[in-house]
CSV table of C-alpha atoms (C1' of nucleotides) in Angstrom, one decimal:
chain,number,residue,atom,x,y,z
V,1184,MET,CA,-142.7,50.0,21.4
V,1185,GLU,CA,-142.7,51.2,17.9
V,1186,LYS,CA,-142.6,48.8,15.0
V,1187,LEU,CA,-139.6,48.8,12.7
V,1188,ARG,CA,-140.0,50.8,9.5
V,1189,GLY,CA,-141.6,48.8,6.8
V,1190,PHE,CA,-142.8,46.0,9.0
V,1191,ARG,CA,-146.5,45.2,9.8
V,1192,ASP,CA,-148.6,43.9,12.6
V,1193,ILE,CA,-151.4,41.7,11.4
V,1194,TYR,CA,-154.6,41.7,13.4
V,1195,PRO,CA,-157.2,38.9,13.2
V,1196,GLU,CA,-159.5,40.9,11.0
V,1197,GLU,CA,-156.7,41.3,8.4
V,1198,MET,CA,-155.7,37.6,8.7
V,1199,ARG,CA,-158.9,36.6,6.9
V,1200,GLY,CA,-157.9,38.1,3.6
V,1201,ARG,CA,-154.3,37.1,4.1
V,1202,GLU,CA,-155.3,33.5,4.6
V,1203,LYS,CA,-157.1,33.5,1.3
V,1204,ILE,CA,-154.0,34.7,-0.5
V,1205,PHE,CA,-152.2,31.7,1.0
V,1206,SER,CA,-154.8,29.1,0.6
V,1207,VAL,CA,-155.8,29.9,-3.0
V,1208,ALA,CA,-152.2,30.0,-4.1
V,1209,GLU,CA,-151.6,26.6,-2.4
V,1210,ARG,CA,-154.7,25.0,-3.8
V,1211,VAL,CA,-154.2,26.1,-7.4
V,1212,SER,CA,-150.5,25.2,-7.3
V,1213,ARG,CA,-151.3,21.7,-6.1
V,1214,SER,CA,-153.9,21.4,-8.8
V,1215,PHE,CA,-151.1,22.0,-11.3
V,1216,GLY,CA,-149.0,19.3,-9.7
V,1217,TYR,CA,-146.7,21.7,-7.8
V,1218,GLU,CA,-145.4,20.6,-4.4
V,1219,LYS,CA,-144.7,22.8,-1.4
V,1220,ILE,CA,-141.2,23.4,-0.1
V,1221,ASP,CA,-139.7,25.6,2.5
V,1222,PHE,CA,-136.2,26.8,3.3
V,1223,PRO,CA,-134.3,28.8,5.9
V,1224,SER,CA,-135.0,32.5,6.6
V,1225,LEU,CA,-131.3,33.1,7.2
V,1226,GLU,CA,-128.7,32.2,4.6
V,1227,PRO,CA,-125.0,32.8,4.1
V,1228,MET,CA,-124.4,36.2,2.5
V,1229,ASP,CA,-122.3,34.5,-0.2
V,1230,LEU,CA,-125.4,32.9,-1.6
V,1231,TYR,CA,-126.4,36.3,-2.9
V,1232,ARG,CA,-122.9,37.7,-3.6
V,1233,MET,CA,-122.5,34.8,-6.1
V,1234,LYS,CA,-125.6,35.5,-7.9
V,1235,SER,CA,-126.0,39.2,-7.8
V,1236,GLY,CA,-122.9,41.0,-6.5
V,1237,GLU,CA,-122.5,43.6,-3.8
V,1238,GLU,CA,-125.1,46.0,-4.9
V,1239,LEU,CA,-128.0,43.7,-4.2
V,1240,VAL,CA,-126.4,42.6,-0.9
V,1241,GLY,CA,-126.6,46.2,0.1
V,1242,GLN,CA,-130.3,46.0,-0.2
V,1243,THR,CA,-130.7,43.1,2.2
V,1244,PHE,CA,-130.8,42.8,6.0
V,1245,SER,CA,-127.4,41.4,6.6
V,1246,PHE,CA,-125.2,41.1,9.7
V,1247,VAL,CA,-122.4,39.1,11.3
V,1248,ASP,CA,-123.6,36.4,13.6
V,1249,ARG,CA,-122.0,35.5,16.9
V,1250,GLY,CA,-119.9,32.9,15.1
V,1251,GLY,CA,-118.4,35.6,12.8
V,1252,ARG,CA,-120.4,34.4,9.8
V,1253,GLU,CA,-121.8,37.0,7.4
V,1254,VAL,CA,-125.5,36.1,7.1
V,1255,THR,CA,-128.5,37.6,5.3
V,1256,LEU,CA,-132.3,37.4,5.9
V,1257,VAL,CA,-133.5,35.9,2.7
V,1258,PRO,CA,-134.6,38.5,0.1
V,1259,GLU,CA,-135.7,36.0,-2.6
V,1260,ALA,CA,-136.4,32.4,-3.2
V,1261,THR,CA,-134.4,31.4,-6.2
V,1262,PRO,CA,-130.9,30.8,-4.7
V,1263,SER,CA,-132.2,28.7,-1.9
V,1264,VAL,CA,-134.5,26.8,-4.1
V,1265,VAL,CA,-131.8,26.1,-6.6
V,1266,ARG,CA,-129.5,25.0,-3.8
V,1267,MET,CA,-132.2,22.5,-2.7
V,1268,LEU,CA,-132.6,21.3,-6.2
V,1269,VAL,CA,-128.9,20.6,-7.0
V,1270,SER,CA,-128.4,19.0,-3.6
V,1271,ARG,CA,-130.7,16.2,-4.6
V,1272,LYS,CA,-129.6,13.7,-7.3
V,1273,ASP,CA,-132.6,11.5,-7.1
V,1274,LEU,CA,-135.2,13.9,-8.4
V,1275,SER,CA,-137.1,12.9,-11.5
V,1276,TRP,CA,-137.9,15.6,-14.0
V,1277,PRO,CA,-139.8,17.8,-14.2
V,1278,VAL,CA,-139.6,19.2,-10.7
V,1279,ARG,CA,-142.5,21.5,-9.8
V,1280,TRP,CA,-142.1,23.3,-6.5
V,1281,PHE,CA,-143.8,26.2,-4.8
V,1282,SER,CA,-143.3,28.1,-1.6
V,1283,PHE,CA,-144.8,31.1,0.2
V,1284,PRO,CA,-142.3,32.3,2.7
V,1285,LYS,CA,-141.5,35.7,4.2
V,1286,PHE,CA,-138.7,37.8,2.7
V,1287,TRP,CA,-136.8,40.9,3.8
V,1288,ARG,CA,-135.3,43.7,1.8
V,1289,TYR,CA,-133.7,46.8,3.1
V,1290,GLU,CA,-135.3,49.4,0.9
V,1291,GLU,CA,-137.4,52.5,1.4
V,1292,PRO,CA,-141.0,51.4,1.9
V,1293,GLN,CA,-143.6,52.9,-0.5
V,1294,SER,CA,-146.7,51.9,-2.2
V,1295,GLY,CA,-146.7,48.1,-2.7
V,1296,ARG,CA,-143.4,47.7,-1.1
V,1297,LEU,CA,-142.4,46.9,2.5
V,1298,ARG,CA,-139.3,45.6,4.2
V,1299,GLU,CA,-140.9,42.4,5.2
V,1300,PHE,CA,-143.4,40.7,3.0
V,1301,TYR,CA,-144.6,37.3,1.9
V,1302,GLN,CA,-143.8,36.1,-1.6
V,1303,PHE,CA,-145.3,33.2,-3.4
V,1304,ASN,CA,-142.8,31.4,-5.7
V,1305,ALA,CA,-143.4,28.6,-8.2
V,1306,ASP,CA,-140.7,27.1,-10.3
V,1307,LEU,CA,-140.5,24.3,-12.8
V,1308,PHE,CA,-137.1,22.6,-13.4
V,1309,GLY,CA,-135.9,20.3,-16.1
V,1310,PRO,CA,-137.6,20.5,-19.5
V,1311,ASP,CA,-137.3,23.6,-21.6
V,1312,ASN,CA,-140.0,24.1,-24.2
V,1313,TYR,CA,-142.9,26.3,-25.0
V,1314,ALA,CA,-145.4,24.1,-23.2
V,1315,VAL,CA,-143.5,24.2,-20.0
V,1316,ASP,CA,-143.3,27.9,-20.2
V,1317,ALA,CA,-147.0,28.1,-20.9
V,1318,GLU,CA,-147.9,25.9,-18.0
V,1319,ASN,CA,-145.9,28.0,-15.5
V,1320,ILE,CA,-147.5,31.2,-16.8
V,1321,SER,CA,-150.9,29.5,-16.7
V,1322,LEU,CA,-150.4,28.7,-13.0
V,1323,ALA,CA,-149.7,32.4,-12.4
V,1324,ALA,CA,-152.9,33.3,-14.2
V,1325,GLY,CA,-154.8,30.5,-12.4
V,1326,ILE,CA,-153.8,31.9,-9.0
V,1327,LEU,CA,-154.9,35.5,-9.9
V,1328,ASP,CA,-158.1,34.1,-11.3
V,1329,GLY,CA,-158.6,32.2,-8.0
V,1330,TYR,CA,-158.3,35.5,-6.2
V,1331,GLY,CA,-161.2,36.8,-8.1
V,1332,LEU,CA,-159.0,39.1,-10.2
V,1333,SER,CA,-160.2,37.8,-13.6
V,1334,GLY,CA,-160.7,40.7,-15.9
V,1335,HIS,CA,-158.9,43.1,-13.5
V,1336,TYR,CA,-155.4,42.2,-14.6
V,1337,GLU,CA,-153.3,42.0,-17.7
V,1338,LEU,CA,-150.5,39.4,-18.2
V,1339,ARG,CA,-147.7,40.7,-20.3
V,1340,ILE,CA,-145.4,38.3,-22.0
V,1341,ASN,CA,-142.2,38.9,-23.9
V,1342,SER,CA,-139.1,37.0,-25.0
V,1343,ARG,CA,-135.6,37.9,-24.0
V,1344,GLU,CA,-134.3,36.0,-27.0
V,1345,LEU,CA,-136.4,38.3,-29.2
V,1346,MET,CA,-135.2,41.4,-27.4
V,1347,ASN,CA,-131.6,40.2,-27.6
V,1348,LEU,CA,-132.0,39.7,-31.4
V,1349,LEU,CA,-133.5,43.2,-31.8
V,1350,ILE,CA,-130.8,44.9,-29.8
V,1351,SER,CA,-128.0,43.0,-31.4
V,1352,LYS,CA,-129.0,44.5,-34.7
V,1353,THR,CA,-128.1,47.9,-33.3
V,1354,GLY,CA,-124.8,49.4,-32.4
V,1355,ALA,CA,-125.5,49.0,-28.7
V,1356,SER,CA,-122.4,47.8,-26.8
V,1357,SER,CA,-124.3,46.2,-23.9
V,1358,ILE,CA,-127.6,44.3,-24.2
V,1359,PRO,CA,-128.3,44.4,-20.4
V,1360,ALA,CA,-127.8,48.2,-20.4
V,1361,VAL,CA,-130.4,48.6,-23.2
V,1362,LEU,CA,-132.8,46.3,-21.3
V,1363,GLY,CA,-132.4,48.5,-18.3
V,1364,VAL,CA,-133.5,51.5,-20.3
V,1365,ILE,CA,-136.4,49.7,-21.9
V,1366,ASP,CA,-137.6,48.6,-18.5
V,1367,ARG,CA,-138.2,52.2,-17.6
V,1368,LEU,CA,-140.1,52.9,-20.8
V,1369,GLU,CA,-143.4,53.6,-19.1
V,1370,LYS,CA,-142.1,56.0,-16.5
V,1371,THR,CA,-139.6,58.0,-18.5
V,1372,ASP,CA,-140.2,60.5,-21.3
V,1373,GLN,CA,-139.2,59.9,-24.9
V,1374,GLU,CA,-136.3,62.3,-25.0
V,1375,THR,CA,-134.6,60.8,-21.9
V,1376,LEU,CA,-135.1,57.3,-23.3
V,1377,LEU,CA,-133.5,58.3,-26.6
V,1378,GLY,CA,-130.6,59.9,-24.9
V,1379,ASP,CA,-130.1,56.8,-22.7
V,1380,LEU,CA,-130.1,54.5,-25.7
V,1381,VAL,CA,-127.6,56.6,-27.5
V,1382,LYS,CA,-125.4,56.4,-24.4
V,1383,CYS,CA,-125.6,52.6,-24.8
V,1384,GLY,CA,-124.0,53.0,-28.2
V,1385,MET,CA,-126.9,53.3,-30.6
V,1386,GLN,CA,-127.4,55.7,-33.4
V,1387,ARG,CA,-130.2,58.1,-32.6
V,1388,LYS,CA,-132.2,56.7,-35.6
V,1389,GLU,CA,-131.7,53.2,-34.3
V,1390,ALA,CA,-132.9,54.2,-30.9
V,1391,SER,CA,-136.1,55.8,-32.1
V,1392,ASN,CA,-136.8,52.9,-34.4
V,1393,LEU,CA,-136.4,50.5,-31.5
V,1394,LEU,CA,-138.6,52.6,-29.2
V,1395,GLU,CA,-141.3,52.9,-31.9
V,1396,LEU,CA,-141.3,49.1,-32.4
V,1397,ILE,CA,-141.5,48.1,-28.8
V,1398,SER,CA,-144.1,50.7,-28.0
V,1399,THR,CA,-146.4,49.3,-30.7
V,1400,PRO,CA,-149.4,47.6,-29.2
V,1401,ALA,CA,-149.7,43.9,-29.8
V,1402,SER,CA,-153.1,44.5,-31.4
V,1403,GLU,CA,-151.4,46.3,-34.3
V,1404,PRO,CA,-151.5,43.8,-37.2
V,1405,ASP,CA,-148.3,45.1,-38.7
V,1406,LEU,CA,-146.3,44.4,-35.6
V,1407,LYS,CA,-146.1,40.6,-36.1
V,1408,LYS,CA,-145.1,41.1,-39.7
V,1409,LYS,CA,-142.3,43.4,-38.8
V,1410,LEU,CA,-141.0,41.0,-36.1
V,1411,TYR,CA,-141.2,38.0,-38.5
V,1412,ALA,CA,-139.3,40.0,-41.1
V,1413,LEU,CA,-136.3,40.2,-38.8
V,1414,PRO,CA,-133.6,37.8,-39.9
V,1415,GLY,CA,-133.4,34.9,-37.4
V,1416,SER,CA,-136.6,35.8,-35.6
V,1417,LYS,CA,-138.8,33.1,-37.0
V,1418,PRO,CA,-138.1,30.3,-34.5
V,1419,ILE,CA,-138.3,32.7,-31.6
V,1420,MET,CA,-141.6,34.2,-32.7
V,1421,GLU,CA,-143.2,30.8,-33.4
V,1422,LYS,CA,-142.2,29.7,-29.9
V,1423,LEU,CA,-143.6,32.9,-28.3
V,1424,GLU,CA,-146.8,32.7,-30.2
V,1425,LYS,CA,-147.4,29.1,-29.3
V,1426,THR,CA,-146.7,29.9,-25.6
V,1427,ILE,CA,-149.2,32.7,-25.6
V,1428,SER,CA,-151.9,30.7,-27.3
V,1429,LEU,CA,-151.5,27.9,-24.7
V,1430,VAL,CA,-151.8,30.3,-21.9
V,1431,ARG,CA,-154.8,31.9,-23.5
V,1432,ALA,CA,-156.4,28.4,-23.7
V,1433,SER,CA,-156.2,28.1,-19.9
V,1434,THR,CA,-157.7,31.5,-18.8
V,1435,ASN,CA,-160.1,34.1,-20.1
V,1436,SER,CA,-157.9,36.9,-18.7
V,1437,ASP,CA,-155.9,39.3,-20.9
V,1438,ILE,CA,-152.7,37.8,-22.1
V,1439,THR,CA,-150.7,40.1,-24.3
V,1440,LEU,CA,-147.4,40.3,-26.1
V,1441,HIS,CA,-145.8,43.3,-24.6
V,1442,MET,CA,-142.3,44.2,-25.8
V,1443,SER,CA,-141.4,46.7,-23.2
V,1444,THR,CA,-141.7,44.0,-20.5
V,1445,VAL,CA,-138.2,42.9,-20.1
V,1446,ARG,CA,-137.8,42.4,-16.3
V,1447,GLY,CA,-134.9,44.7,-15.6
V,1448,LEU,CA,-131.3,43.7,-15.4
V,1449,SER,CA,-131.9,40.2,-14.0
V,1450,TYR,CA,-130.9,36.8,-15.1
V,1451,TYR,CA,-133.6,35.8,-17.5
V,1452,THR,CA,-132.7,33.9,-20.7
V,1453,GLY,CA,-136.0,33.3,-22.5
V,1454,ILE,CA,-139.6,34.1,-21.9
V,1455,VAL,CA,-140.4,36.8,-19.4
V,1456,PHE,CA,-143.8,37.8,-18.0
V,1457,GLU,CA,-145.4,40.2,-15.6
V,1458,ALA,CA,-149.0,40.9,-14.4
V,1459,PHE,CA,-150.4,44.3,-13.8
V,1460,GLY,CA,-153.7,45.5,-12.4
V,1461,LYS,CA,-155.7,47.0,-15.2
V,1462,GLY,CA,-155.9,50.7,-15.2
V,1463,GLU,CA,-153.8,50.8,-12.1
V,1464,LYS,CA,-150.5,52.6,-11.9
V,1465,THR,CA,-149.2,50.0,-9.4
V,1466,ARG,CA,-146.1,48.1,-9.7
V,1467,SER,CA,-146.3,44.6,-11.1
V,1468,ILE,CA,-148.3,42.1,-9.0
V,1469,LEU,CA,-146.3,39.2,-10.2
V,1470,GLY,CA,-143.3,38.5,-12.5
V,1471,GLY,CA,-141.1,35.8,-13.7
V,1472,GLY,CA,-139.5,34.1,-16.6
V,1473,ARG,CA,-137.0,31.5,-17.8
V,1474,TYR,CA,-133.6,31.5,-16.2
V,1475,ASN,CA,-131.6,28.6,-17.6
V,1476,GLU,CA,-128.1,29.8,-16.3
V,1477,MET,CA,-128.9,30.1,-12.6
V,1478,ALA,CA,-128.2,26.5,-11.6
V,1479,ALA,CA,-124.9,26.6,-13.4
V,1480,MET,CA,-123.9,29.8,-11.6
V,1481,LEU,CA,-124.6,28.3,-8.3
V,1482,SER,CA,-123.5,24.7,-8.8
V,1483,GLY,CA,-121.7,24.2,-12.1
V,1484,SER,CA,-124.3,22.0,-13.7
V,1485,PRO,CA,-127.0,23.7,-15.8
V,1486,ILE,CA,-130.6,23.0,-15.1
V,1487,PRO,CA,-133.3,24.7,-17.3
V,1488,ALA,CA,-135.7,26.6,-15.1
V,1489,ILE,CA,-138.8,28.8,-15.3
V,1490,GLY,CA,-140.6,30.4,-12.4
V,1491,PHE,CA,-142.2,33.5,-11.0
V,1492,GLY,CA,-142.6,35.4,-7.8
V,1493,MET,CA,-145.7,37.2,-6.4
V,1494,GLY,CA,-145.5,39.4,-3.4
V,1495,ASP,CA,-148.5,39.7,-1.1
V,1496,VAL,CA,-148.3,43.5,-0.7
V,1497,VAL,CA,-149.3,44.6,-4.2
V,1498,ILE,CA,-152.0,41.9,-4.5
V,1499,GLU,CA,-153.5,43.0,-1.2
V,1500,GLY,CA,-153.5,46.6,-2.4
V,1501,LEU,CA,-155.2,45.7,-5.6
V,1502,MET,CA,-157.8,43.5,-3.9
V,1503,ARG,CA,-158.6,46.3,-1.4
V,1504,LYS,CA,-159.1,48.7,-4.2
V,1505,LEU,CA,-161.5,46.3,-5.9
V,1506,GLY,CA,-163.4,45.7,-2.7
V,1507,ILE,CA,-162.7,42.0,-2.6
V,1508,TRP,CA,-160.4,41.9,0.4
V,1509,ASN,CA,-162.2,40.0,3.1
V,1510,GLU,CA,-162.0,41.5,6.5
V,1511,SER,CA,-164.9,39.9,8.3
V,1512,ARG,CA,-164.3,38.5,11.7
V,1513,PRO,CA,-164.5,34.8,12.1
V,1514,SER,CA,-167.2,33.8,14.6
V,1515,ALA,CA,-167.5,31.0,17.0
V,1516,LYS,CA,-170.6,28.9,16.3
V,1517,ALA,CA,-171.5,28.4,19.9
V,1518,TYR,CA,-171.2,30.7,22.9
V,1519,ILE,CA,-171.6,29.4,26.4
V,1520,CYS,CA,-172.9,31.7,29.1
V,1521,THR,CA,-173.1,30.7,32.8
V,1522,ALA,CA,-175.5,31.9,35.5
V,1523,SER,CA,-172.5,32.1,37.7
V,1524,THR,CA,-168.8,31.0,37.8
V,1525,ASP,CA,-169.9,28.0,39.9
V,1526,TYR,CA,-171.0,26.4,36.7
V,1527,LEU,CA,-167.8,26.8,34.7
V,1528,GLU,CA,-166.7,23.2,35.3
V,1529,TYR,CA,-169.9,22.0,33.7
V,1530,ALA,CA,-169.4,24.6,31.0
V,1531,PHE,CA,-166.0,23.2,30.3
V,1532,THR,CA,-167.4,19.7,30.0
V,1533,VAL,CA,-170.1,20.9,27.6
V,1534,ALA,CA,-167.5,22.9,25.6
V,1535,GLY,CA,-165.3,19.8,25.4
V,1536,LEU,CA,-168.1,17.7,23.9
V,1537,LEU,CA,-168.9,20.4,21.4
V,1538,ARG,CA,-165.3,21.0,20.4
V,1539,ARG,CA,-164.6,17.3,19.9
V,1540,SER,CA,-167.6,17.1,17.6
V,1541,GLY,CA,-166.1,19.9,15.5
V,1542,MET,CA,-168.0,22.9,16.9
V,1543,ASP,CA,-166.0,26.1,17.5
V,1544,THR,CA,-167.1,27.1,21.0
V,1545,ASP,CA,-166.5,30.2,23.1
V,1546,ILE,CA,-167.0,30.1,26.9
V,1547,ASP,CA,-167.8,33.4,28.6
V,1548,LEU,CA,-165.2,33.6,31.4
V,1549,SER,CA,-166.0,37.1,32.6
V,1550,GLY,CA,-168.2,36.2,35.6
V,1551,ARG,CA,-170.5,39.1,34.6
V,1552,SER,CA,-174.2,39.3,34.7
V,1553,LEU,CA,-176.0,36.9,32.3
V,1554,SER,CA,-177.3,39.9,30.4
V,1555,ALA,CA,-173.9,41.2,29.8
V,1556,GLN,CA,-172.8,37.7,28.7
V,1557,MET,CA,-175.7,37.6,26.2
V,1558,LYS,CA,-174.6,40.9,24.8
V,1559,SER,CA,-171.2,39.4,24.2
V,1560,ALA,CA,-172.7,36.3,22.7
V,1561,ALA,CA,-174.7,38.5,20.3
V,1562,LYS,CA,-171.6,40.5,19.4
V,1563,SER,CA,-169.5,37.5,18.8
V,1564,GLY,CA,-171.8,36.5,15.9
V,1565,ALA,CA,-172.5,33.0,17.4
V,1566,LYS,CA,-175.4,31.2,15.9
V,1567,LYS,CA,-176.3,29.6,19.2
V,1568,ALA,CA,-176.0,30.6,22.8
V,1569,ILE,CA,-175.8,27.9,25.5
V,1570,ILE,CA,-177.0,28.9,28.9
V,1571,ILE,CA,-175.8,26.9,31.9
V,1572,GLY,CA,-177.0,27.3,35.5
V,1573,ALA,CA,-178.3,25.3,38.4
V,1574,ARG,CA,-181.1,23.6,36.5
V,1575,GLU,CA,-179.1,22.6,33.6
V,1576,LYS,CA,-176.2,21.3,35.6
V,1577,SER,CA,-178.3,19.1,37.8
V,1578,GLY,CA,-180.2,17.7,34.9
V,1579,ARG,CA,-177.1,17.2,32.6
V,1580,LYS,CA,-178.9,19.5,30.3
V,1581,VAL,CA,-178.2,22.9,28.6
V,1582,THR,CA,-180.5,25.7,27.5
V,1583,LEU,CA,-180.0,26.3,23.8
V,1584,ARG,CA,-180.9,29.6,22.4
V,1585,ASN,CA,-181.1,30.3,18.7
V,1586,MET,CA,-179.5,33.8,18.4
V,1587,GLU,CA,-181.2,34.5,15.1
V,1588,THR,CA,-184.8,33.6,16.0
V,1589,GLY,CA,-184.6,34.0,19.8
V,1590,GLU,CA,-186.2,30.6,20.3
V,1591,GLN,CA,-184.8,28.6,23.1
V,1592,GLN,CA,-185.3,25.2,24.7
V,1593,GLU,CA,-183.8,23.1,27.5
V,1594,VAL,CA,-182.3,19.9,26.0
V,1595,ASP,CA,-180.0,17.2,27.2
V,1596,LEU,CA,-176.4,17.1,26.1
V,1597,GLU,CA,-176.9,14.6,23.3
V,1598,GLY,CA,-179.8,16.6,22.0
V,1599,ALA,CA,-177.7,19.7,22.0
V,1600,LEU,CA,-175.0,18.0,20.0
V,1601,MET,CA,-177.7,17.0,17.4
V,1602,GLN,CA,-178.7,20.6,17.1
V,1603,PHE,CA,-175.4,21.6,15.6
U,1014,G,C1',-129.4,56.7,0.1
U,1015,C,C1',-132.3,61.1,-1.9
U,1016,C,C1',-137.0,64.1,-2.5
U,1017,G,C1',-142.2,65.8,-1.2
U,1018,G,C1',-146.3,65.5,2.2
U,1019,G,C1',-148.4,64.1,7.1
U,1020,G,C1',-149.3,63.6,12.6
U,1021,U,C1',-154.7,65.3,18.6
U,1022,G,C1',-157.7,58.7,22.6
U,1023,G,C1',-158.0,51.9,19.3
U,1024,G,C1',-160.6,54.4,14.6
U,1025,G,C1',-162.6,59.2,12.7
U,1026,U,C1',-162.4,64.4,14.2
U,1027,A,C1',-162.9,69.9,16.6
U,1028,G,C1',-159.7,73.4,18.6
U,1029,U,C1',-155.9,76.4,21.0
U,1030,G,C1',-149.2,80.6,22.8
U,1031,G,C1',-152.3,80.1,29.0
U,1032,A,C1',-158.1,77.5,32.0
U,1033,U,C1',-160.7,70.6,33.2
U,1034,A,C1',-158.6,69.6,25.0
U,1035,U,C1',-164.4,69.0,21.5
U,1036,C,C1',-167.6,65.6,19.3
U,1037,C,C1',-168.7,60.8,17.1
U,1038,U,C1',-167.2,55.8,17.2
U,1039,U,C1',-164.8,51.7,19.5
U,1040,G,C1',-163.9,49.4,24.4
U,1041,G,C1',-165.6,48.5,29.7
U,1042,G,C1',-169.6,48.7,33.4
U,1043,G,C1',-174.7,49.6,34.8
U,1044,A,C1',-180.1,50.3,34.3
U,1045,C,C1',-181.5,44.5,33.5
U,1046,U,C1',-177.8,39.7,39.9
U,1047,G,C1',-181.4,33.4,34.5
U,1048,U,C1',-181.4,36.2,28.9
U,1049,G,C1',-179.6,40.3,22.9
U,1050,G,C1',-177.2,44.1,19.2
U,1051,A,C1',-182.1,49.3,20.6
U,1052,U,C1',-182.3,53.3,24.4
U,1053,C,C1',-180.5,55.9,28.6
U,1054,C,C1',-176.6,56.7,32.3
U,1055,C,C1',-171.5,56.2,34.0
U,1056,C,C1',-166.3,55.0,33.1
U,1057,G,C1',-161.5,54.4,30.5
U,1058,G,C1',-158.5,56.3,26.6
U,1059,A,C1',-154.8,61.4,22.9
U,1060,C,C1',-151.8,66.4,21.5
U,1061,C,C1',-145.1,61.3,18.0
U,1062,C,C1',-140.1,62.1,20.5
U,1063,G,C1',-136.1,65.5,21.7
U,1064,G,C1',-134.2,70.4,21.7
U,1065,G,C1',-135.0,75.8,20.9
U,1066,U,C1',-138.0,80.5,21.4
U,1067,U,C1',-141.3,82.2,25.4
U,1068,C,C1',-143.3,83.9,31.9
U,1069,A,C1',-145.9,79.8,29.4
U,1070,A,C1',-145.5,75.2,23.5
U,1071,U,C1',-150.2,70.3,21.8
U,1072,U,C1',-149.9,75.1,19.1
U,1073,C,C1',-144.2,78.7,16.6
U,1074,C,C1',-138.9,77.1,15.0
U,1075,C,C1',-135.1,73.1,14.3
U,1076,G,C1',-133.8,68.0,14.4
U,1077,G,C1',-135.1,62.7,14.8
U,1078,A,C1',-138.0,58.5,14.4
U,1079,C,C1',-142.5,56.9,12.2
U,1080,C,C1',-146.6,57.0,8.4
U,1081,C,C1',-148.1,58.1,3.2
U,1082,G,C1',-146.2,58.9,-1.7
U,1083,G,C1',-142.2,59.5,-5.5
U,1084,C,C1',-136.8,58.6,-7.2
U,1085,C,C1',-133.0,54.8,-7.2
U,1086,C,C1',-133.7,49.7,-7.3
U,1087,C,C1',-137.0,45.9,-7.9
U,1088,A,C1',-133.7,39.6,-7.1
RNA sequence: GCCGGGGUGGGGUAGUGGAUAUCCUUGGGGACUGUGGAUCCCCGGACCCGGGUUCAAUUCCCGGACCCGGCCCCA
């Protein structure tokens, strides 16, 4: 009877907040012209082998099905979405798609991470320019703002091209390895970082210069000068600055250049971004970037792409901390009590009328005393109670009680409908 | 996969090598068979699982699963 590790049961009270997560993301996405898609929960394991190699496959729920196929419960959206994209030759660009499916990853559960979770994904395919990047990032900000998180998060933006340029000026033998070190900047001490960078082939002096540069806050006026002074950086910096200013035009939230945001070892080729709760030590609440090589890896034909993913777990944690996670119980607007079960048939008739006219209606089916039923009616939060007994049935009437004021009257059915 | 911490009804708790396991809350019923959330009364519901030590384990020891958190990783 126990749940599996890292999985959750979701009760009605918790569904309220969860539905807001879904509905806001959907509404804001549509307002940006994104259309909703969905894809299978089970995919061939090879879909992830191709993209990521065996290591990531080891962190999935994978098994051999009855037909001998190696299959994987989907751990992410991108491969499936890209497959959908390249399978269609009649799409006009740009393609803006979003989805909000469940994913599964076989990892140790901890704060902000479970083995089953929902993840919102929004991608834009086709054009590749700073405005496209800015629009996708603006959608991310728009959704967080829609959750009521304005002012409570910081959106960090960086450019892989800039980082590649910086790293290529050093003696490092592998850019991805250096990015991996930088990604751990905030949770690792200086000495370890230096050592790790030296292991990547840098001189110690180069390593400390690099660390100093990427640790500089964007508010520091000299930072921009230093970056522009790098040979070859001008077009990259101009693009990055234009992107950031467009995003800032769309939201009042904090948008910052943050050079230690590099998004790990993944497949990004251009701009990268991540959102964090302000003053929280939580993991990122959302992250994404430009990944122009992905389609070519999966299909042979390159399609420029930018997108991001946002898991429900971290968002929920942040909203709970801020006290904006809604757990109130939905209440029926009408609650029908009967003097005895003899009147249930008439109660069903009345309920049918109410429901067809758009009124959520509970019928008390317990057969208990009227007083007990009234207690339930009060507890349910219903605005009106309807009492049905011999008098009401014979006169095709109902007794309508206002649960807030306690006033009640006997009215005919049409009159009752008018009251709602 | 590794490391640290944790467990008593649905939720929150008290307590104990031995007796009917405490209290609050939630849930159900009644007082009140045609009328409310208050009050009063009654009822239901728990020592994570397995092994060991012991005359006796919810309590002590070991292991496991689970929960919380950290590492790795974060697609």
